[in-house]
Coordinates of C-alpha atoms and ligand atoms in Angstrom, one line a residue:
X1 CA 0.0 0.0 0.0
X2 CA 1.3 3.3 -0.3
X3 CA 1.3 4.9 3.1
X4 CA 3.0 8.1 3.3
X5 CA 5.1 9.7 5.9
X6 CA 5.4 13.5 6.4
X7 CA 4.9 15.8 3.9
X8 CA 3.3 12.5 1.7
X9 CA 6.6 11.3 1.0
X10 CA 6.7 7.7 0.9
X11 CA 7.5 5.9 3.9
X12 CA 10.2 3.1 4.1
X13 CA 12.4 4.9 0.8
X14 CA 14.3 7.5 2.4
X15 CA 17.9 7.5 2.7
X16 CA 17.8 8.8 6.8
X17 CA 20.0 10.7 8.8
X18 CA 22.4 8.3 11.3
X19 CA 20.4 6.5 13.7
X20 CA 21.3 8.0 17.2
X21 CA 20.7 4.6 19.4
X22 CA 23.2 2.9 17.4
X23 CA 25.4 5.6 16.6
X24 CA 26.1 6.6 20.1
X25 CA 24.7 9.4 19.9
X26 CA 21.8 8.7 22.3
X27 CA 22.4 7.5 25.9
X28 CA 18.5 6.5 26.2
X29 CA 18.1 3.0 27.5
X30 CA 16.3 0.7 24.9
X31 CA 14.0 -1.5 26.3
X32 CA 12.1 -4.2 24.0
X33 CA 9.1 -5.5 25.2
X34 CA 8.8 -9.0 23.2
X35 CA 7.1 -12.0 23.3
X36 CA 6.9 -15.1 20.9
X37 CA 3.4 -15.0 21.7
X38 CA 0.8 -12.9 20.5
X39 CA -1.9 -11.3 22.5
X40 CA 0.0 -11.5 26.2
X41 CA 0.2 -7.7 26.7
X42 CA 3.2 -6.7 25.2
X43 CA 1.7 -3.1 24.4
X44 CA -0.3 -3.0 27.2
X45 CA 3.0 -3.3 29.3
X46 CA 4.4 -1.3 27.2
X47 CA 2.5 1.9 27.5
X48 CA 2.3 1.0 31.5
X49 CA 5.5 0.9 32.1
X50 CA 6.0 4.1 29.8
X51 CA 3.5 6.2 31.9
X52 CA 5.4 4.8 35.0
X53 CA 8.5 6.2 34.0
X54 CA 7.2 9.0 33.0
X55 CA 5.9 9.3 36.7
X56 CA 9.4 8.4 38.2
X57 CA 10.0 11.8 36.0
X58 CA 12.3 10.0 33.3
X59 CA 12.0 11.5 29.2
X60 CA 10.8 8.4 28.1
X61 CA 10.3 7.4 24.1
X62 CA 8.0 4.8 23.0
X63 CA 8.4 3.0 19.4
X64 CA 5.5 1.0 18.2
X65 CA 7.2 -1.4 16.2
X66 CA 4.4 -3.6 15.9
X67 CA 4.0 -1.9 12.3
X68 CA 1.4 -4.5 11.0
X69 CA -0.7 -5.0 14.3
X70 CA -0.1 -1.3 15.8
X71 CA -2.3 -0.9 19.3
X72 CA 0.2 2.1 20.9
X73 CA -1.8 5.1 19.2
X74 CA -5.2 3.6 20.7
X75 CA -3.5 1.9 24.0
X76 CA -2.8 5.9 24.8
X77 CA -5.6 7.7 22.9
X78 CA -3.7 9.5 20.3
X79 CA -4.5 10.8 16.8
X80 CA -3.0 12.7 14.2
X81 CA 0.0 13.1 12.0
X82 CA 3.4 13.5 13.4
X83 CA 4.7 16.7 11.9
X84 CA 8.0 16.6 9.7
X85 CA 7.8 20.0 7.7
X86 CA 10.8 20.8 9.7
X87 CA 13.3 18.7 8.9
X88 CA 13.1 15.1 11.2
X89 CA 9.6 14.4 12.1
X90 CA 8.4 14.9 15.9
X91 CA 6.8 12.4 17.5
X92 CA 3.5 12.9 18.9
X93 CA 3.3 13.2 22.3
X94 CA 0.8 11.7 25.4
X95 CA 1.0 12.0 28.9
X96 CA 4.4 13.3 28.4
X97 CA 5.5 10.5 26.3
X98 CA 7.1 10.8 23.1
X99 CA 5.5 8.5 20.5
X100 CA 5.9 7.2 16.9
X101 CA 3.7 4.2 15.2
X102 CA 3.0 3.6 11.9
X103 CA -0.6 3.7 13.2
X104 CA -0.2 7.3 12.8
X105 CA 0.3 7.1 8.6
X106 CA -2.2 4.9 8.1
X107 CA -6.2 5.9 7.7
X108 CA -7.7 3.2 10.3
X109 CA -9.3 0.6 9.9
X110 CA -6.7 0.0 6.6
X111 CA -4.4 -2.8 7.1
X112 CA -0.7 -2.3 6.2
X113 CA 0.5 -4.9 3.3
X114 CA 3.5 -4.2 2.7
X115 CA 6.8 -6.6 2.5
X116 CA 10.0 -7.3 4.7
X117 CA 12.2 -4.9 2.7
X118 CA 9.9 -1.9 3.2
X119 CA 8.7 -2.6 6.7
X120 CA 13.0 -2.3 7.5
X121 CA 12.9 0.6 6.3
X122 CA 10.3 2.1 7.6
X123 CA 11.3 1.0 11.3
X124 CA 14.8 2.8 10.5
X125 CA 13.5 5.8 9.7
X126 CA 11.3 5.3 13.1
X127 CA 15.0 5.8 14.4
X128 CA 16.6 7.9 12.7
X129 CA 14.1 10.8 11.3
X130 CA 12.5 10.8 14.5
X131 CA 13.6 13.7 16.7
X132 CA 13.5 11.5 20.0
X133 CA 15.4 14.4 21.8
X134 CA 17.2 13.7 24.8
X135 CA 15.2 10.7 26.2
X136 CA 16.3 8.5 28.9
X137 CA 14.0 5.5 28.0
X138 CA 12.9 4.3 24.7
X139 CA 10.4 1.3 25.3
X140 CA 10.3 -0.9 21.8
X141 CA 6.5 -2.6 21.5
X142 CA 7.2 -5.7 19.9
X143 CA 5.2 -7.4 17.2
X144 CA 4.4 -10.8 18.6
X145 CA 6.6 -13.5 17.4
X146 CA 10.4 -13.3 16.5
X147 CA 10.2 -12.5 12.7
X148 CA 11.3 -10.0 9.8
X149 CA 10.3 -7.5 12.7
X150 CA 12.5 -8.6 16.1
X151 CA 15.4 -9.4 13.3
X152 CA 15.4 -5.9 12.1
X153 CA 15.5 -4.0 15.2
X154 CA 17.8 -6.1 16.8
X155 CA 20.3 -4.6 14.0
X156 CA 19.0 -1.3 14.5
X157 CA 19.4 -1.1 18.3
X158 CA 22.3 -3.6 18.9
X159 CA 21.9 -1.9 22.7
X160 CA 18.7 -3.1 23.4
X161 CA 17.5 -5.0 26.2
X162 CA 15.1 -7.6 26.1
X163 CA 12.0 -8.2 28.4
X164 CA 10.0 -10.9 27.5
X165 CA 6.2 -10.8 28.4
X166 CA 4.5 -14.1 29.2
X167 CA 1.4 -15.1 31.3
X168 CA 0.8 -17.3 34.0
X169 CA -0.1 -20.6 31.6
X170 CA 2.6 -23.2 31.1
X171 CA 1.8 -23.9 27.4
X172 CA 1.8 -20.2 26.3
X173 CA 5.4 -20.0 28.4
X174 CA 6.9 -22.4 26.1
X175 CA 6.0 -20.1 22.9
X176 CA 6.4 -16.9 24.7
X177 CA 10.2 -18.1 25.3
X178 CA 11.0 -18.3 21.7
X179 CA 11.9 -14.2 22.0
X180 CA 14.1 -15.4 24.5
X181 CA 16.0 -17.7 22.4
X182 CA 16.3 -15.4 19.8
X183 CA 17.6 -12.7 22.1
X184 CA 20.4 -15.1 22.9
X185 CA 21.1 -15.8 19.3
X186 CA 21.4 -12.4 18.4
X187 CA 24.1 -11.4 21.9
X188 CA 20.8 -9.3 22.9
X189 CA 20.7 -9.0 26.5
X190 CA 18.2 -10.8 27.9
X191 CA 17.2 -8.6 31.6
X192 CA 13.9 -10.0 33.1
X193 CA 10.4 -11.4 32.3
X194 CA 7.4 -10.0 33.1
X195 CA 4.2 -12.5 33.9
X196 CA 0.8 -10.7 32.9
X197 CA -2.7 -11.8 33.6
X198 CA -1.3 -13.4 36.8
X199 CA -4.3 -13.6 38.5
X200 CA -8.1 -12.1 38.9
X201 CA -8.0 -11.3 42.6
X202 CA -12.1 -12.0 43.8
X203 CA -14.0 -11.5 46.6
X204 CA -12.7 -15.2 47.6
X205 CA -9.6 -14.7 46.8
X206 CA -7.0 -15.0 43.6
X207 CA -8.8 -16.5 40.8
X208 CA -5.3 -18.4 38.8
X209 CA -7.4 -18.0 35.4
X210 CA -4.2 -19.1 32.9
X211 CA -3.1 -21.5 35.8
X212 CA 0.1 -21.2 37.7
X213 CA 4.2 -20.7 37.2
X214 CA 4.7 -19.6 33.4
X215 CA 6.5 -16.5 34.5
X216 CA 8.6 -17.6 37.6
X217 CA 9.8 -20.9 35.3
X218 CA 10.5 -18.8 32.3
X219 CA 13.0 -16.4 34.7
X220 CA 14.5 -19.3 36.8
X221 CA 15.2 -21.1 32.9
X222 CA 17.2 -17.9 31.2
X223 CA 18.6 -16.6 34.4
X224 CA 17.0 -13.4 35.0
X225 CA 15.0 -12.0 37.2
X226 CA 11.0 -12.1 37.2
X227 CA 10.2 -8.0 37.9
X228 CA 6.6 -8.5 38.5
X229 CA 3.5 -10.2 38.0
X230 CA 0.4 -8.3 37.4
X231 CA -3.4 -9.2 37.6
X232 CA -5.9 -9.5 35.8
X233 CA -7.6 -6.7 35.8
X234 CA -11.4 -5.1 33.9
X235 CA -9.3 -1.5 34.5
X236 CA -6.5 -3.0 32.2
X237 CA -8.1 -3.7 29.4
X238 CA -10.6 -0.3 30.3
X239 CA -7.3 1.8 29.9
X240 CA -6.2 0.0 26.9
X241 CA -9.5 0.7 24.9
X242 CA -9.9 4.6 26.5
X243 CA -6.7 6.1 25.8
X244 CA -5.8 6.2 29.6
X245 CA -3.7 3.5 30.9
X246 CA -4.0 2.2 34.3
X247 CA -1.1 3.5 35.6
X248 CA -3.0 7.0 35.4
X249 CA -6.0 6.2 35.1
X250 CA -6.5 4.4 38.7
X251 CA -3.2 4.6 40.1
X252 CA -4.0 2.7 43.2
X253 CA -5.6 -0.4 42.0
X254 CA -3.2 -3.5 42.2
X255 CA -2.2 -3.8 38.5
X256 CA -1.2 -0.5 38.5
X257 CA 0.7 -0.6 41.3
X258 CA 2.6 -4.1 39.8
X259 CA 3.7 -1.8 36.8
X260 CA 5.5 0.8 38.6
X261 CA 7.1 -1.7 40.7
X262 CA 8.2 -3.1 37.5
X263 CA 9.3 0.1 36.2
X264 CA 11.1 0.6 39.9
X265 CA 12.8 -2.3 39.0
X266 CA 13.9 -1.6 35.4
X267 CA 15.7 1.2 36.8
X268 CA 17.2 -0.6 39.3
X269 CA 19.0 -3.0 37.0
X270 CA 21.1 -0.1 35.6
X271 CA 21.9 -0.1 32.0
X272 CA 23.3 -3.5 30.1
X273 CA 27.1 -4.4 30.2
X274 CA 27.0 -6.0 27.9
X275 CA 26.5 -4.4 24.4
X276 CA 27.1 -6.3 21.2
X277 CA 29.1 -4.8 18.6
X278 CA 27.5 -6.5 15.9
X279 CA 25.0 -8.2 14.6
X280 CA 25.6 -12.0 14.7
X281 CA 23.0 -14.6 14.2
X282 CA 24.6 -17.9 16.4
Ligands
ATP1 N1 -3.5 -7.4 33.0 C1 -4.5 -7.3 32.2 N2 -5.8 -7.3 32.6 C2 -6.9 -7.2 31.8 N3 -6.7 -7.1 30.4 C3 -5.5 -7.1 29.9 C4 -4.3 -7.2 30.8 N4 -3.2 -7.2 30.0 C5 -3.7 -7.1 28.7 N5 -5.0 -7.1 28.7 C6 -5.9 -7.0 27.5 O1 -5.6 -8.1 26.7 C7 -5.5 -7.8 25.3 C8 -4.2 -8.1 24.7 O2 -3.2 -7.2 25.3 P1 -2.1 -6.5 24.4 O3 -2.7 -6.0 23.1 O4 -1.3 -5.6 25.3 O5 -1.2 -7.8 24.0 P2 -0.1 -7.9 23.0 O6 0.8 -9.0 23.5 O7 0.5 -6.6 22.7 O8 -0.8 -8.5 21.7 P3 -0.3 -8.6 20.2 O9 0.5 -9.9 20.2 O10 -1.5 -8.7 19.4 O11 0.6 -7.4 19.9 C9 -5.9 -6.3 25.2 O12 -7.3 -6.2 25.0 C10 -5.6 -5.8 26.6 O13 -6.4 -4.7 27.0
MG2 MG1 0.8 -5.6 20.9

């Protein structure tokens, strides 16, 4: 299809500018929210987690890369065409949040058909025509799976850090750990997993819904910590579909509440030692 970026030009043809979180140029923190399984709440951590760094007072970035299946734009209520008649295109902006999606090039409800060669592209022009200013976080919403998408910004953001998202359920562990793998393949480094859908907490007590131990056997298997597990929650999925997460829009309920001490946590880890030079598929 021919989707356009600012000031109609195509999207995914233009030779960009250097990309500033491979360059060096950028001392953000990349964080990459993935999962080998679709529809565990990659985006809706995503935009959580955001907000809550956002709240800790951190500049915090947020790339949609989920280019075919984009949810960010909705997941935080936002409309509109990033403006780019000034040279590199700003990213729009919610809840203090800087953030680019292809969602915002594309008239909804059309779908984005497009092949590998021009979906690269377009993600490196995500990077590198995008002002992201001085950010300290940039949070990477991953498509589900580990395809043309994970393989492209892996390259593009040979500093990222990988969080994989899984829920509670045993069977959707063993597919949700495939981004893991690929992490490891790539010299990514793997820092924590987060379990979602944990629980639905009742007025007898916590409901196990996708059963029991997904997230604490993923962490204990690749090493790393688990950061959190968060509930099951109506106001989740509420602040998904309205624009306003739950980390803003009921800050005390419990899921909320998982989230920043997730995003406590993120900080706590400190930045990555280990950063690969290169791109090399083991
Ligand atoms: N903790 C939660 N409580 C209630 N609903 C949730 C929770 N987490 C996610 N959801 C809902 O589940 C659905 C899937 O979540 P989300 O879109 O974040 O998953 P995803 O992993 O990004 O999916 P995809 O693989 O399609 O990108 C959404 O409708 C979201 O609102
Ligand atoms: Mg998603």
């Amino acid at each position: 299809m021919a989707a356009t970026g600012p000031a109609g030009r195509p999207l995914g043809h233009e030779a960009g500018r250097a990309n500033p979180f491979s360059s060096g140029e950028s001392s953000a923190r990349v964080l990459g929210l993935s999962s080998g399984k679709g529809g565990v709440g990659k985006s809706t951590v995503t935009v959580n987690l955001a907000l809550a760094l956002a709240g800790f007072g951190h500049k915090v970035g947020v790339l949609d890369a989920d280019v075919y299946g984009f949810s960010v734009p909705a997941m935080l209520g936002m409309s509109g065409s990033p403006d780019g008649s000034g040279g590199a295109v700003q990213p729009l902006v919610a809840h203090g949040v800087r953030v680019m999606s292809m969602g915002f090039f594309v008239p909804d409800p059309q779908p984005v058909i497009w092949r590998g060669p021009m979906l690269h592209k377009a993600l490196e022009q995500f990077l590198s025509d995008v002002d992201w200013g001085d950010i300290d976080f940039l949070l990477v919403d991953m498509p589900p799976g580990t395809g043309d998408v994970a393989l492209s910004m892996s390259q593009y953001l040979p500093a990222s850090e990988v969080y994989v998202v899984t829920t509670p359920q045993v069977a959707a562990k063993r597919v949700a750990q495939r981004s893991a793998y690929m992490a490891r393949k790539l010299n990514l480094p793997l820092r924590g997993v987060i379990e979602n859908m944990s629980w639905l907490s009742t007025p007898g007590g916590r409901l196990a819904v996708f059963g029991t131990g997904g997230g604490p056997q993923l962490a204990e298997e690749l090493g790393v910590p688990l950061l959190g597990q968060v509930p099951l929650e109506p106001g989740v999925r509420e602040g998904g579909d309205t624009g306003l997460p739950v980390v803003v829009a009921d800050p005390g309920s419990e899921a909320a509440l998982a989230f920043v001490q997730i995003a406590e946590r993120v900080v706590a880890l400190g930045r990555s030692r280990v950063v690969r030079q290169e791109l090399r598929v083991n």
